[in-house]
PDB file of N, CA and C in Angstrom:
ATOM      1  N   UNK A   1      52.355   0.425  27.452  1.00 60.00           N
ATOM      2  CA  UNK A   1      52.585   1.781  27.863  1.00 60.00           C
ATOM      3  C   UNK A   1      53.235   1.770  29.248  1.00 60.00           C
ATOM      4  N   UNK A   2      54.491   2.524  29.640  1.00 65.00           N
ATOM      5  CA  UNK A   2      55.475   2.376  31.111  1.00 65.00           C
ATOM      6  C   UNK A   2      54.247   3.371  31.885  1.00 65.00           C
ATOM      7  N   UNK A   3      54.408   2.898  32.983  1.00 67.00           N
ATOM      8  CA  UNK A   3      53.302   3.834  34.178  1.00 67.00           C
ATOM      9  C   UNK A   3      54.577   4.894  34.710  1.00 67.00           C
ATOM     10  N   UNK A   4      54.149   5.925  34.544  1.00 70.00           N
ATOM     11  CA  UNK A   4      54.667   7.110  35.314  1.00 70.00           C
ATOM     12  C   UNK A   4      55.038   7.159  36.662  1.00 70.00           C
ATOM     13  N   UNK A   5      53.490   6.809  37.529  1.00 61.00           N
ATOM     14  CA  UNK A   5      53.420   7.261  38.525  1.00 61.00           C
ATOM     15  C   UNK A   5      53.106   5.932  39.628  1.00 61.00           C
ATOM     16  N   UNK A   6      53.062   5.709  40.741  1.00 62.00           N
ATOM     17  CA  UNK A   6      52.911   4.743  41.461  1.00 62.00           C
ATOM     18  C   UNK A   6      52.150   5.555  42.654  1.00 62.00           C
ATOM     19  N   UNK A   7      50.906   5.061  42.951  1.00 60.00           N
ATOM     20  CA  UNK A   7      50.087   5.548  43.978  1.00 60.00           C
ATOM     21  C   UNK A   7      50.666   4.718  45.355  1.00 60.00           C
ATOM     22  N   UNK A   8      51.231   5.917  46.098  1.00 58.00           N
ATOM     23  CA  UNK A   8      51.462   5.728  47.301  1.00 58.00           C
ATOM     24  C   UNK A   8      50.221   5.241  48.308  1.00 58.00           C
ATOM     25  N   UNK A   9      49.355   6.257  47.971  1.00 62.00           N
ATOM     26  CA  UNK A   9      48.165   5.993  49.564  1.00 62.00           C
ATOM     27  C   UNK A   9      47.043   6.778  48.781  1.00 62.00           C
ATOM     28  N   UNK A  10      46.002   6.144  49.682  1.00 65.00           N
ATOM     29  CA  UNK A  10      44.674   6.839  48.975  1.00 65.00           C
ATOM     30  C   UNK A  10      44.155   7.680  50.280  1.00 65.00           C
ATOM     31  N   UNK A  11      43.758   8.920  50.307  1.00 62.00           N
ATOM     32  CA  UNK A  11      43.004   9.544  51.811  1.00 62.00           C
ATOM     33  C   UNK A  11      42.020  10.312  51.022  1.00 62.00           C
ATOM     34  N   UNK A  12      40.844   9.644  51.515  1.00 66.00           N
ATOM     35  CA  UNK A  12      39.071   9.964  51.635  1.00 66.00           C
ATOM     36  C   UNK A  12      38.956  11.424  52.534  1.00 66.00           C
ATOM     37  N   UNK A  13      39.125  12.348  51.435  1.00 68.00           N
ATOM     38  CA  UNK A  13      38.602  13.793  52.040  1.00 68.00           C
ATOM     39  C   UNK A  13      37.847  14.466  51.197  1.00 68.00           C
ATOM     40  N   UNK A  14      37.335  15.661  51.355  1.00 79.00           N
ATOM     41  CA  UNK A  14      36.422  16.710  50.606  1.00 79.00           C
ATOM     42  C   UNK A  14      38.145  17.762  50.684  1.00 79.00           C
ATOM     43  N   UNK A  15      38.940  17.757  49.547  1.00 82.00           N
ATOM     44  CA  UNK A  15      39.769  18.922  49.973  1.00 82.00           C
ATOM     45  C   UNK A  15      39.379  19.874  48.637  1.00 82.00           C
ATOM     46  N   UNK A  16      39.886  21.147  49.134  1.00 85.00           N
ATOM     47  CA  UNK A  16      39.344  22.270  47.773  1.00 85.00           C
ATOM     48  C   UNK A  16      40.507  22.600  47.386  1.00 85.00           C
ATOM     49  N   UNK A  17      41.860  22.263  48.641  1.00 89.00           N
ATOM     50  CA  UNK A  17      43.246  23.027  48.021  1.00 89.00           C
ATOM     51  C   UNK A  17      44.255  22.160  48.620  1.00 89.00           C
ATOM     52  N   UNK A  18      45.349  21.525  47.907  1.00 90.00           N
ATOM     53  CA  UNK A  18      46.342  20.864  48.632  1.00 90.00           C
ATOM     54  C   UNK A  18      47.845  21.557  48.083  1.00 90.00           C
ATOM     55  N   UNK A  19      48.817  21.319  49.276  1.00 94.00           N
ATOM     56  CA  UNK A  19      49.913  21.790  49.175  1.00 94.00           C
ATOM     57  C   UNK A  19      51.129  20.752  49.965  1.00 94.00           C
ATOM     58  N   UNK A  20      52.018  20.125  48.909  1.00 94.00           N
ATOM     59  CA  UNK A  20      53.177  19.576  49.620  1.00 94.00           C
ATOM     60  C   UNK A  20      54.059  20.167  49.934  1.00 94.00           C
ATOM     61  N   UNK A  21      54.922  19.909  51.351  1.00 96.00           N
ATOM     62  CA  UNK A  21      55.971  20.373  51.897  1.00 96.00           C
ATOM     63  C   UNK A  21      57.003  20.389  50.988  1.00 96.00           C
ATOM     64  N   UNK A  22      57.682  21.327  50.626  1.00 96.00           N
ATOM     65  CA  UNK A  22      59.268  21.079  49.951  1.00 96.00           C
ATOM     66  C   UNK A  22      60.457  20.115  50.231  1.00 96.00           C
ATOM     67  N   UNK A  23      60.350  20.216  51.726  1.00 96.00           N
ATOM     68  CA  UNK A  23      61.335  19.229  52.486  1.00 96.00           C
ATOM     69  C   UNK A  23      61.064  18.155  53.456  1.00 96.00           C
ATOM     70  N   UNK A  24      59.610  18.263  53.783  1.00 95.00           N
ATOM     71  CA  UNK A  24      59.261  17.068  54.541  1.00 95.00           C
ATOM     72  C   UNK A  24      58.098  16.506  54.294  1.00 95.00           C
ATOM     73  N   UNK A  25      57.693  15.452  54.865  1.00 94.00           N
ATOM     74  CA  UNK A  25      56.578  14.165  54.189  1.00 94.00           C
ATOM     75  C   UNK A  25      55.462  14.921  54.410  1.00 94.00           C
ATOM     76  N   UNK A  26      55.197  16.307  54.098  1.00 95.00           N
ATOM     77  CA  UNK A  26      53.886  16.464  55.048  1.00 95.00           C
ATOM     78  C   UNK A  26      52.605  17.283  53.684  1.00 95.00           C
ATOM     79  N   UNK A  27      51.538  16.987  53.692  1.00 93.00           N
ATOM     80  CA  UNK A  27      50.806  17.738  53.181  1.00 93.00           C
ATOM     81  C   UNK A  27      49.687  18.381  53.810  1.00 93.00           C
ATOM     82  N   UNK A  28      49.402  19.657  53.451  1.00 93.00           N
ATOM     83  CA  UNK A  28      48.306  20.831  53.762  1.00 93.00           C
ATOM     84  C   UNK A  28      47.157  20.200  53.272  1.00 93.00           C
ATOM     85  N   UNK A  29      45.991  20.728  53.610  1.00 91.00           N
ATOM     86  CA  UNK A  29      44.841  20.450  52.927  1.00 91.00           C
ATOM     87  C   UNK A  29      44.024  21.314  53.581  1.00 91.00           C
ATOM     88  N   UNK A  30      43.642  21.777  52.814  1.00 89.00           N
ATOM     89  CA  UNK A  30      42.196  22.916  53.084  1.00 89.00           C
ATOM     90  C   UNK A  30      40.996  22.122  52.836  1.00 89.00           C
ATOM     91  N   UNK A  31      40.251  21.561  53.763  1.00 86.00           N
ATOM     92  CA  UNK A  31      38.902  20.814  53.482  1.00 86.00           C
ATOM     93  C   UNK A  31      37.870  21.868  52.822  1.00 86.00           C
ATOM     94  N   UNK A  32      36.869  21.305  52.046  1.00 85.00           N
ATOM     95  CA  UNK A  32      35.603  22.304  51.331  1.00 85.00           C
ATOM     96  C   UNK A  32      34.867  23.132  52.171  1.00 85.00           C
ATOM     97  N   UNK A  33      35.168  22.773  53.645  1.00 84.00           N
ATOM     98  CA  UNK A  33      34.456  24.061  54.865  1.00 84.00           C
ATOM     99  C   UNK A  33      35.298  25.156  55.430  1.00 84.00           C
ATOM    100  N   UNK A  34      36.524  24.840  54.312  1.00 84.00           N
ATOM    101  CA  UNK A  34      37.966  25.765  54.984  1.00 84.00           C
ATOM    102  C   UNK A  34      38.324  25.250  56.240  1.00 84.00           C
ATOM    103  N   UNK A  35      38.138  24.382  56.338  1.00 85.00           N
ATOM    104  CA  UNK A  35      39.410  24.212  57.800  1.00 85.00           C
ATOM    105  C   UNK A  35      40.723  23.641  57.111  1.00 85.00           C
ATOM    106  N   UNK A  36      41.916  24.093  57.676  1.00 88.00           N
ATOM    107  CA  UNK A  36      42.941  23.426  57.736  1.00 88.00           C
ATOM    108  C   UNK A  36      43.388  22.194  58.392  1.00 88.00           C
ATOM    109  N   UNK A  37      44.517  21.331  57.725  1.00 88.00           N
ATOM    110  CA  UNK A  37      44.290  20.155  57.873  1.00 88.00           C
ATOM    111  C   UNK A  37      46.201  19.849  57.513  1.00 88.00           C
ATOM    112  N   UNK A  38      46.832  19.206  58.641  1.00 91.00           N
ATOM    113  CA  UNK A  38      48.495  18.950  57.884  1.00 91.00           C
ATOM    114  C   UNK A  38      48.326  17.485  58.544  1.00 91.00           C
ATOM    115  N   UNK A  39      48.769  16.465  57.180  1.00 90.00           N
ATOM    116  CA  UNK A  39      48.720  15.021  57.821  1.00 90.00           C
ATOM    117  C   UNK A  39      50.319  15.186  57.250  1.00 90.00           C
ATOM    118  N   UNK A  40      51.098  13.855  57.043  1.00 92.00           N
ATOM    119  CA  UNK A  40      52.191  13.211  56.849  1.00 92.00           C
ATOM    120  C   UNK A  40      51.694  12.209  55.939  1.00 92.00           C
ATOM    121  N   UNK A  41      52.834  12.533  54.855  1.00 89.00           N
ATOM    122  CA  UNK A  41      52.255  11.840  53.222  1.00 89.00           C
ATOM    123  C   UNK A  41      52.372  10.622  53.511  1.00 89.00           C
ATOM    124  N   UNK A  42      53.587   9.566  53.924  1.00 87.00           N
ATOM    125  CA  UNK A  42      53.145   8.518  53.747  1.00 87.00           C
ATOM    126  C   UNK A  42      52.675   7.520  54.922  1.00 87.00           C
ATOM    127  N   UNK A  43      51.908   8.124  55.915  1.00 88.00           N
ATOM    128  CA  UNK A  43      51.321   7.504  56.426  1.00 88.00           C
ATOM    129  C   UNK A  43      49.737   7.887  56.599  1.00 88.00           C
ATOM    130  N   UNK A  44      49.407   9.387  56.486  1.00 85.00           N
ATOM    131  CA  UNK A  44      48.084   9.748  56.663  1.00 85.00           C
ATOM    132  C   UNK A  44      47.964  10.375  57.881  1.00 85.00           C
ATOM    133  N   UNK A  45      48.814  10.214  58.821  1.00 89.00           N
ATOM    134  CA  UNK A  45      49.272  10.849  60.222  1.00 89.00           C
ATOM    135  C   UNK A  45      48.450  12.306  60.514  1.00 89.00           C
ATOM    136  N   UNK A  46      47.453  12.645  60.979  1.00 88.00           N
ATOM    137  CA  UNK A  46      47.174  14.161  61.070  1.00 88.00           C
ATOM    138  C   UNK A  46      48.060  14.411  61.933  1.00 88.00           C
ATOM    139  N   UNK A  47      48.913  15.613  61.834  1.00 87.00           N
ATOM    140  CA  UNK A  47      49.488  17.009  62.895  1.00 87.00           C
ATOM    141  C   UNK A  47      49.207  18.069  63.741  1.00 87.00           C
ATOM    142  N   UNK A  48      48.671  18.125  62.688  1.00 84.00           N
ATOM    143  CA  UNK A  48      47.793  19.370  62.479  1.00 84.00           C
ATOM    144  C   UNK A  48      46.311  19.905  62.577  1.00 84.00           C
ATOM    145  N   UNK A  49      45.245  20.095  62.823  1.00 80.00           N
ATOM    146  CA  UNK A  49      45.334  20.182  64.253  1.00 80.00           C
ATOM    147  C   UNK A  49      45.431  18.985  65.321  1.00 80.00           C
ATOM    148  N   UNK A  50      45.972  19.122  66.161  1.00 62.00           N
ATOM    149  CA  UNK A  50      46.402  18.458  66.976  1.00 62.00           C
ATOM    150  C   UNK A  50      46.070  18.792  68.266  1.00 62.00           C
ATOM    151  N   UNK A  51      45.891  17.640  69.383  1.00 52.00           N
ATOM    152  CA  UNK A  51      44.800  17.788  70.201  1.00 52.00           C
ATOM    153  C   UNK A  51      45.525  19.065  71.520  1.00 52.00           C
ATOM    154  N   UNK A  52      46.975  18.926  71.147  1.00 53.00           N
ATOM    155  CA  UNK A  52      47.714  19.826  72.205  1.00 53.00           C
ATOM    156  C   UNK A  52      47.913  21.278  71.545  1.00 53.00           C
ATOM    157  N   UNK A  53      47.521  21.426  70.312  1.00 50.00           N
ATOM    158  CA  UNK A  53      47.697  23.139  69.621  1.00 50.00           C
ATOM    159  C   UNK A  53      46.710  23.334  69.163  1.00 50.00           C
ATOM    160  N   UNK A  54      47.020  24.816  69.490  1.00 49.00           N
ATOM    161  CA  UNK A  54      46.083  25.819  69.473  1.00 49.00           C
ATOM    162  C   UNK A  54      46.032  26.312  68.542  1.00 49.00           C
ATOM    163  N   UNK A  55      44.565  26.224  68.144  1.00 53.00           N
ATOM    164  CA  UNK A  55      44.226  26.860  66.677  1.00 53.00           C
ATOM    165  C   UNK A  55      43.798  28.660  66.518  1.00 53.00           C
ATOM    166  N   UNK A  56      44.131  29.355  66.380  1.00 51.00           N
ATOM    167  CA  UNK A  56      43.894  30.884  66.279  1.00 51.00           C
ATOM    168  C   UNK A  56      41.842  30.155  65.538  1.00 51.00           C
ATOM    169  N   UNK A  57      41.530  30.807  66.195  1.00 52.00           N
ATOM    170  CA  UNK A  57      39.867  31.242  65.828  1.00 52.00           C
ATOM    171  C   UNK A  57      40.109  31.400  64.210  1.00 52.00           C
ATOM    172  N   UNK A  58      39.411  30.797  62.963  1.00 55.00           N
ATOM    173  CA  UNK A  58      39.387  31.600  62.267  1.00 55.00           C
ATOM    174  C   UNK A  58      38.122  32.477  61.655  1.00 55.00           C
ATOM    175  N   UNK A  59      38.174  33.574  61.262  1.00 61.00           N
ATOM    176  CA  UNK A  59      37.183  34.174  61.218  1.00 61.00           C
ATOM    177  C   UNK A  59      36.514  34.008  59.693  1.00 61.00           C
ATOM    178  N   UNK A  60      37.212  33.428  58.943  1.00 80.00           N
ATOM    179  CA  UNK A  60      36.827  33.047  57.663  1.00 80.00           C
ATOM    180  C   UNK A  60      37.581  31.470  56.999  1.00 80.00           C
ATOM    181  N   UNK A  61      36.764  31.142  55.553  1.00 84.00           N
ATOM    182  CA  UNK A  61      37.687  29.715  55.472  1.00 84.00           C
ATOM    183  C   UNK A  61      38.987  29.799  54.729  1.00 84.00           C
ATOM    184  N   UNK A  62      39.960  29.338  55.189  1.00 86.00           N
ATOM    185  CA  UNK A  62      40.892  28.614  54.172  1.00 86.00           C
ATOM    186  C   UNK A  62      40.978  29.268  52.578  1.00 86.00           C
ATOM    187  N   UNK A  63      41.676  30.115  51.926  1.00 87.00           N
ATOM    188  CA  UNK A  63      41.368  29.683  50.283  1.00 87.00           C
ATOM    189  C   UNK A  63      42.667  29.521  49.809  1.00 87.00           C
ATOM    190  N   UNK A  64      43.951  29.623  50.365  1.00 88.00           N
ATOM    191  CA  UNK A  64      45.008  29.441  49.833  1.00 88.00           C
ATOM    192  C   UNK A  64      46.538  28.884  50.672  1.00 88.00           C
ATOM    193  N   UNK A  65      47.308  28.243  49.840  1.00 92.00           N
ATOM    194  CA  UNK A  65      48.211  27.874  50.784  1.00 92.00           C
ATOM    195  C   UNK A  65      49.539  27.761  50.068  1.00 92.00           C
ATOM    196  N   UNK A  66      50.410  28.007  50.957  1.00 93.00           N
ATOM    197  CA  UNK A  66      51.910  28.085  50.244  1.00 93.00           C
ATOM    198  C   UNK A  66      53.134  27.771  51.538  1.00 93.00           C
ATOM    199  N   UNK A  67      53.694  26.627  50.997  1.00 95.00           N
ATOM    200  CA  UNK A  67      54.900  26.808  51.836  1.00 95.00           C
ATOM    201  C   UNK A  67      56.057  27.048  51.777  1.00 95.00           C
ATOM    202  N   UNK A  68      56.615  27.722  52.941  1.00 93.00           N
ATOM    203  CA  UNK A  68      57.874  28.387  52.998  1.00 93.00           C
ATOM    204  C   UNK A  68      58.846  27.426  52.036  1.00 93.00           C
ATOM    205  N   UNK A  69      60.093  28.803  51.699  1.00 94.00           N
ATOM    206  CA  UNK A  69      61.081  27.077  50.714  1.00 94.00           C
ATOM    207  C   UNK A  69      61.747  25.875  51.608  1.00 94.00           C
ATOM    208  N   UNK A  70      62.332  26.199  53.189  1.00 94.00           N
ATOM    209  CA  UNK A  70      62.983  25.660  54.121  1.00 94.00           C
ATOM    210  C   UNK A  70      61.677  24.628  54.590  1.00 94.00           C
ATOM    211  N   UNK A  71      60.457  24.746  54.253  1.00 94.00           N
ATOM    212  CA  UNK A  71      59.495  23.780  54.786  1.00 94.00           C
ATOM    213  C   UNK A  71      58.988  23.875  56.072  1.00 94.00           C
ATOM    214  N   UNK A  72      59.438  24.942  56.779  1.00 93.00           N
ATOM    215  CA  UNK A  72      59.342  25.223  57.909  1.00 93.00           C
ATOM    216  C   UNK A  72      57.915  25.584  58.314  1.00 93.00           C
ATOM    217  N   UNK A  73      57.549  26.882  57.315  1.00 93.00           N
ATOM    218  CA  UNK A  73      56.170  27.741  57.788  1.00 93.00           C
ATOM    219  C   UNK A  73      55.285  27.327  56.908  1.00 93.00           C
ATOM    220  N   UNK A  74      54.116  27.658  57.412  1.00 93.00           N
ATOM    221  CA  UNK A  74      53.111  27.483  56.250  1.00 93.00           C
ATOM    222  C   UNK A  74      52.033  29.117  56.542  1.00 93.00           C
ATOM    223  N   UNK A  75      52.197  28.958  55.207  1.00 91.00           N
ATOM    224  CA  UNK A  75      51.056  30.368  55.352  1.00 91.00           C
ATOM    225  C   UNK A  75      50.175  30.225  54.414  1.00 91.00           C
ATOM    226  N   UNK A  76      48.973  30.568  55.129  1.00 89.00           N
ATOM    227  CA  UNK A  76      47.469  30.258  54.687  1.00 89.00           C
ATOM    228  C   UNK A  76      46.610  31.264  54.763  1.00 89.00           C
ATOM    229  N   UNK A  77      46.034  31.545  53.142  1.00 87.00           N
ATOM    230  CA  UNK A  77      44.955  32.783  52.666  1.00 87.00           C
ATOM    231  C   UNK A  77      43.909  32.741  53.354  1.00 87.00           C
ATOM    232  N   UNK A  78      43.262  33.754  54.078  1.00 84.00           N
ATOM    233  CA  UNK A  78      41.795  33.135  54.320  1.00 84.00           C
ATOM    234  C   UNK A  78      40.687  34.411  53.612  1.00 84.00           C
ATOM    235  N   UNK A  79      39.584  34.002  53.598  1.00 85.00           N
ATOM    236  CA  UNK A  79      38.410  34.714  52.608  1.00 85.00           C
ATOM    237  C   UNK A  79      38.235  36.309  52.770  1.00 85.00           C
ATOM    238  N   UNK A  80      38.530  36.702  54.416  1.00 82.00           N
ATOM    239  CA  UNK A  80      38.454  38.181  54.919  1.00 82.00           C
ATOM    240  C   UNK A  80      39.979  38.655  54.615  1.00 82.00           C
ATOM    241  N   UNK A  81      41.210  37.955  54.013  1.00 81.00           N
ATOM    242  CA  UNK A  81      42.077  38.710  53.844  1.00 81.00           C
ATOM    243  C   UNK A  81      43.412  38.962  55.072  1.00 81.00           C
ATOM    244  N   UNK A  82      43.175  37.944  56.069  1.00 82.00           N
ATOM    245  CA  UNK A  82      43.946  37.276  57.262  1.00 82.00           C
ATOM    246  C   UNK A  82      44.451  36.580  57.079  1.00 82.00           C
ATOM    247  N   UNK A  83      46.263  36.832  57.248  1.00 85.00           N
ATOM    248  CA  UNK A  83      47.262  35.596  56.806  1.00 85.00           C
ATOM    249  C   UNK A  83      47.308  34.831  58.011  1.00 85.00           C
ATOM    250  N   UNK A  84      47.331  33.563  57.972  1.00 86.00           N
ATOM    251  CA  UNK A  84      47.651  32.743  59.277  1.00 86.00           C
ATOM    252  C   UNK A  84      49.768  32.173  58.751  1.00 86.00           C
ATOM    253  N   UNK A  85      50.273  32.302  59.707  1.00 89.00           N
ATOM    254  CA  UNK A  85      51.689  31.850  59.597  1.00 89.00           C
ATOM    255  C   UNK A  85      51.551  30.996  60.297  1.00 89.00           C
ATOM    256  N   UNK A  86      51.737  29.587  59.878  1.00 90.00           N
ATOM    257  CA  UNK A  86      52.025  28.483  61.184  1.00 90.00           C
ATOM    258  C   UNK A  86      53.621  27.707  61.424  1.00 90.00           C
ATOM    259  N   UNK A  87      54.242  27.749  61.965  1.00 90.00           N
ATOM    260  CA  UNK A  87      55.312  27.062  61.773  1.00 90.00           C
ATOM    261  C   UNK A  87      55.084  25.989  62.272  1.00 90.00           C
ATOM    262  N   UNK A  88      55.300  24.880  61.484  1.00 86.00           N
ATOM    263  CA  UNK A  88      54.919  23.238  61.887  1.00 86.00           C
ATOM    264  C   UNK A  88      55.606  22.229  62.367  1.00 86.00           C
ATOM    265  N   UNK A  89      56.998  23.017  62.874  1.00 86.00           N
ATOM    266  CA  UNK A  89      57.587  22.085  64.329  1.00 86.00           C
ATOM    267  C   UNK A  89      57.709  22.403  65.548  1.00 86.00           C
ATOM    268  N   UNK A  90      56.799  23.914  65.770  1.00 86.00           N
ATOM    269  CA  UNK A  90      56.201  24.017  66.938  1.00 86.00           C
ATOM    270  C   UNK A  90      54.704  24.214  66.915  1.00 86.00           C
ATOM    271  N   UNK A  91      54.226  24.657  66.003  1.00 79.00           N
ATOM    272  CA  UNK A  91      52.842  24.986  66.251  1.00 79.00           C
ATOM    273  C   UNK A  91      52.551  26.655  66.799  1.00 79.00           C
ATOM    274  N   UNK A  92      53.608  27.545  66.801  1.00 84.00           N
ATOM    275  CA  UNK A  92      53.660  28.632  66.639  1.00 84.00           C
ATOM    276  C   UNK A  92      52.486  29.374  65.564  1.00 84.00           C
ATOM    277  N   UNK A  93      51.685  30.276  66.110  1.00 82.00           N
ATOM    278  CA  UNK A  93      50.972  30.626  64.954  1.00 82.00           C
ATOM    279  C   UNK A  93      51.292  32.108  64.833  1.00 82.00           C
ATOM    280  N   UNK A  94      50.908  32.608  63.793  1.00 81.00           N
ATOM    281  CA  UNK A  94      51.016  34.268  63.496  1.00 81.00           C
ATOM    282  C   UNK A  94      49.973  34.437  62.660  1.00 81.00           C
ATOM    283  N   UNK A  95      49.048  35.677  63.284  1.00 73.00           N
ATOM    284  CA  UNK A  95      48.296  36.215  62.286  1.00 73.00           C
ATOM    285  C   UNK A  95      48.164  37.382  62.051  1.00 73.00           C
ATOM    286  N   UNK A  96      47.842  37.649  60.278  1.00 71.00           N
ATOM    287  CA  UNK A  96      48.318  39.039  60.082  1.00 71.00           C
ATOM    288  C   UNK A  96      46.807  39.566  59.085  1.00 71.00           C
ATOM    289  N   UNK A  97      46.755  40.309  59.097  1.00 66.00           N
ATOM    290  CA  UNK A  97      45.168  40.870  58.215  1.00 66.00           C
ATOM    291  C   UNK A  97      45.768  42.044  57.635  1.00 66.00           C
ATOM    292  N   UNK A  98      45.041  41.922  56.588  1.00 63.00           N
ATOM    293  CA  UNK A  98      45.089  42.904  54.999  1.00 63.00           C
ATOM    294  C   UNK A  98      43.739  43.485  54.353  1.00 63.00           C
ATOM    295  N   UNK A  99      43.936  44.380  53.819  1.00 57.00           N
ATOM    296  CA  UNK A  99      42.771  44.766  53.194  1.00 57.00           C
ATOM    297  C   UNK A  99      42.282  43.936  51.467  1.00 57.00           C
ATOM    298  N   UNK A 100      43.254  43.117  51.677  1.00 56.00           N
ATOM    299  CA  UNK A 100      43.367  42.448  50.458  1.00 56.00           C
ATOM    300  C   UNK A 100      42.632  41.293  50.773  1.00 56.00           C
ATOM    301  N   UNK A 101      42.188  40.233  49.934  1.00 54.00           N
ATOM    302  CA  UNK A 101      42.017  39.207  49.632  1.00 54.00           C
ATOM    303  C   UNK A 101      42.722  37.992  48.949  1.00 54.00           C
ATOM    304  N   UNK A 102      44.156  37.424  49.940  1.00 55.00           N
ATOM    305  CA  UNK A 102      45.090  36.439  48.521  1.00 55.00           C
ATOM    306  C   UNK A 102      44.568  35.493  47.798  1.00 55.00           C
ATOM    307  N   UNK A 103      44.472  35.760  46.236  1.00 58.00           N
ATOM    308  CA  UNK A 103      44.240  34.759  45.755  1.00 58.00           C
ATOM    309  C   UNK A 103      45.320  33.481  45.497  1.00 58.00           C
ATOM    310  N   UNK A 104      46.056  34.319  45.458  1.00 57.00           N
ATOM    311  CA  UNK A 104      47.733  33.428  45.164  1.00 57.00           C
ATOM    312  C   UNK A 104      48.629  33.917  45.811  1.00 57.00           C
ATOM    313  N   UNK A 105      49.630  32.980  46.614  1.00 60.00           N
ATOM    314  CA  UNK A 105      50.353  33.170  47.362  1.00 60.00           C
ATOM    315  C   UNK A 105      51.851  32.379  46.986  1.00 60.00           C
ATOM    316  N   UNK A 106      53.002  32.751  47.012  1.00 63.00           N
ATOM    317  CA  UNK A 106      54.076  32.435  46.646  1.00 63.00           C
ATOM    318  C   UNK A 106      55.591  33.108  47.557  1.00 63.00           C
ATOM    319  N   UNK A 107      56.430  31.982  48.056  1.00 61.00           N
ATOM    320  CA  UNK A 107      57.677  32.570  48.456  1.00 61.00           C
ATOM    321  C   UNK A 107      58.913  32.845  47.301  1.00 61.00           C
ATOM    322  N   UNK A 108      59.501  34.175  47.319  1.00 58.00           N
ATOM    323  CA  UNK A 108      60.712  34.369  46.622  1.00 58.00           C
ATOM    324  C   UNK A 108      61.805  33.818  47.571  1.00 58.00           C
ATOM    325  N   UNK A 109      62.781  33.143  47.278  1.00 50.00           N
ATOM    326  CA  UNK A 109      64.123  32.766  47.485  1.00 50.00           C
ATOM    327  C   UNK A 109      65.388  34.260  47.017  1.00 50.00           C
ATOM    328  N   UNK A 110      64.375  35.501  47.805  1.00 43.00           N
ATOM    329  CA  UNK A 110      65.461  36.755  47.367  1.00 43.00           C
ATOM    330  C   UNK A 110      66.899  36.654  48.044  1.00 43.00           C
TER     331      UNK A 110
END
């Protein structure tokens, strides 16, 4: 039987939600306590948080994640219905609150 797939790297986490970058080595991870988490796929590299950026407080955990198509932003659901926007080659954050709760989150290429 031909093998499909070839395991790059193995990383030992509790994650509940993962999301790869479109255009760069990097993956999201929402750990099972909701914190956010951006390493670099093939080395394991954390970014994110990082000891020089600043994390916006969050007031609830993590439940969803989606990234921009350019790979640029990342925007992340959290449980009270507060979008976090991070852009991840500065560490720019934006946060926005809704009366909603995202369960699913998705960019159109309009």
């Amino acid at each position: 039987m031909a093998k499909c797939f070839t395991e790059l790297r193995t990383m030992a986490c509790s994650a509940s939600h993962v999301a790869l970058c479109p255009t760069m080595d990097l993956m999201a991870v929402v750990l099972k306590d909701g914190a956010l988490a951006i390493h670099r796929t093939m080395t394991g590299e954390k970014i994110f948080p990082s000891p020089d950026s600043v994390e916006p407080p969050a007031a609830s955990a993590a439940t969803v994640l989606c990234w921009c198509l350019d790979g640029r932003v990342l925007a992340v659901g959290h449980e009270d219905g507060s979008l976090l926007l991070l852009d991840v080659e500065t560490h720019d954050t934006r946060v926005a609150t809704s009366e909603i709760s995202p369960a699913s989150m998705g960019y159109d290429s309009l």
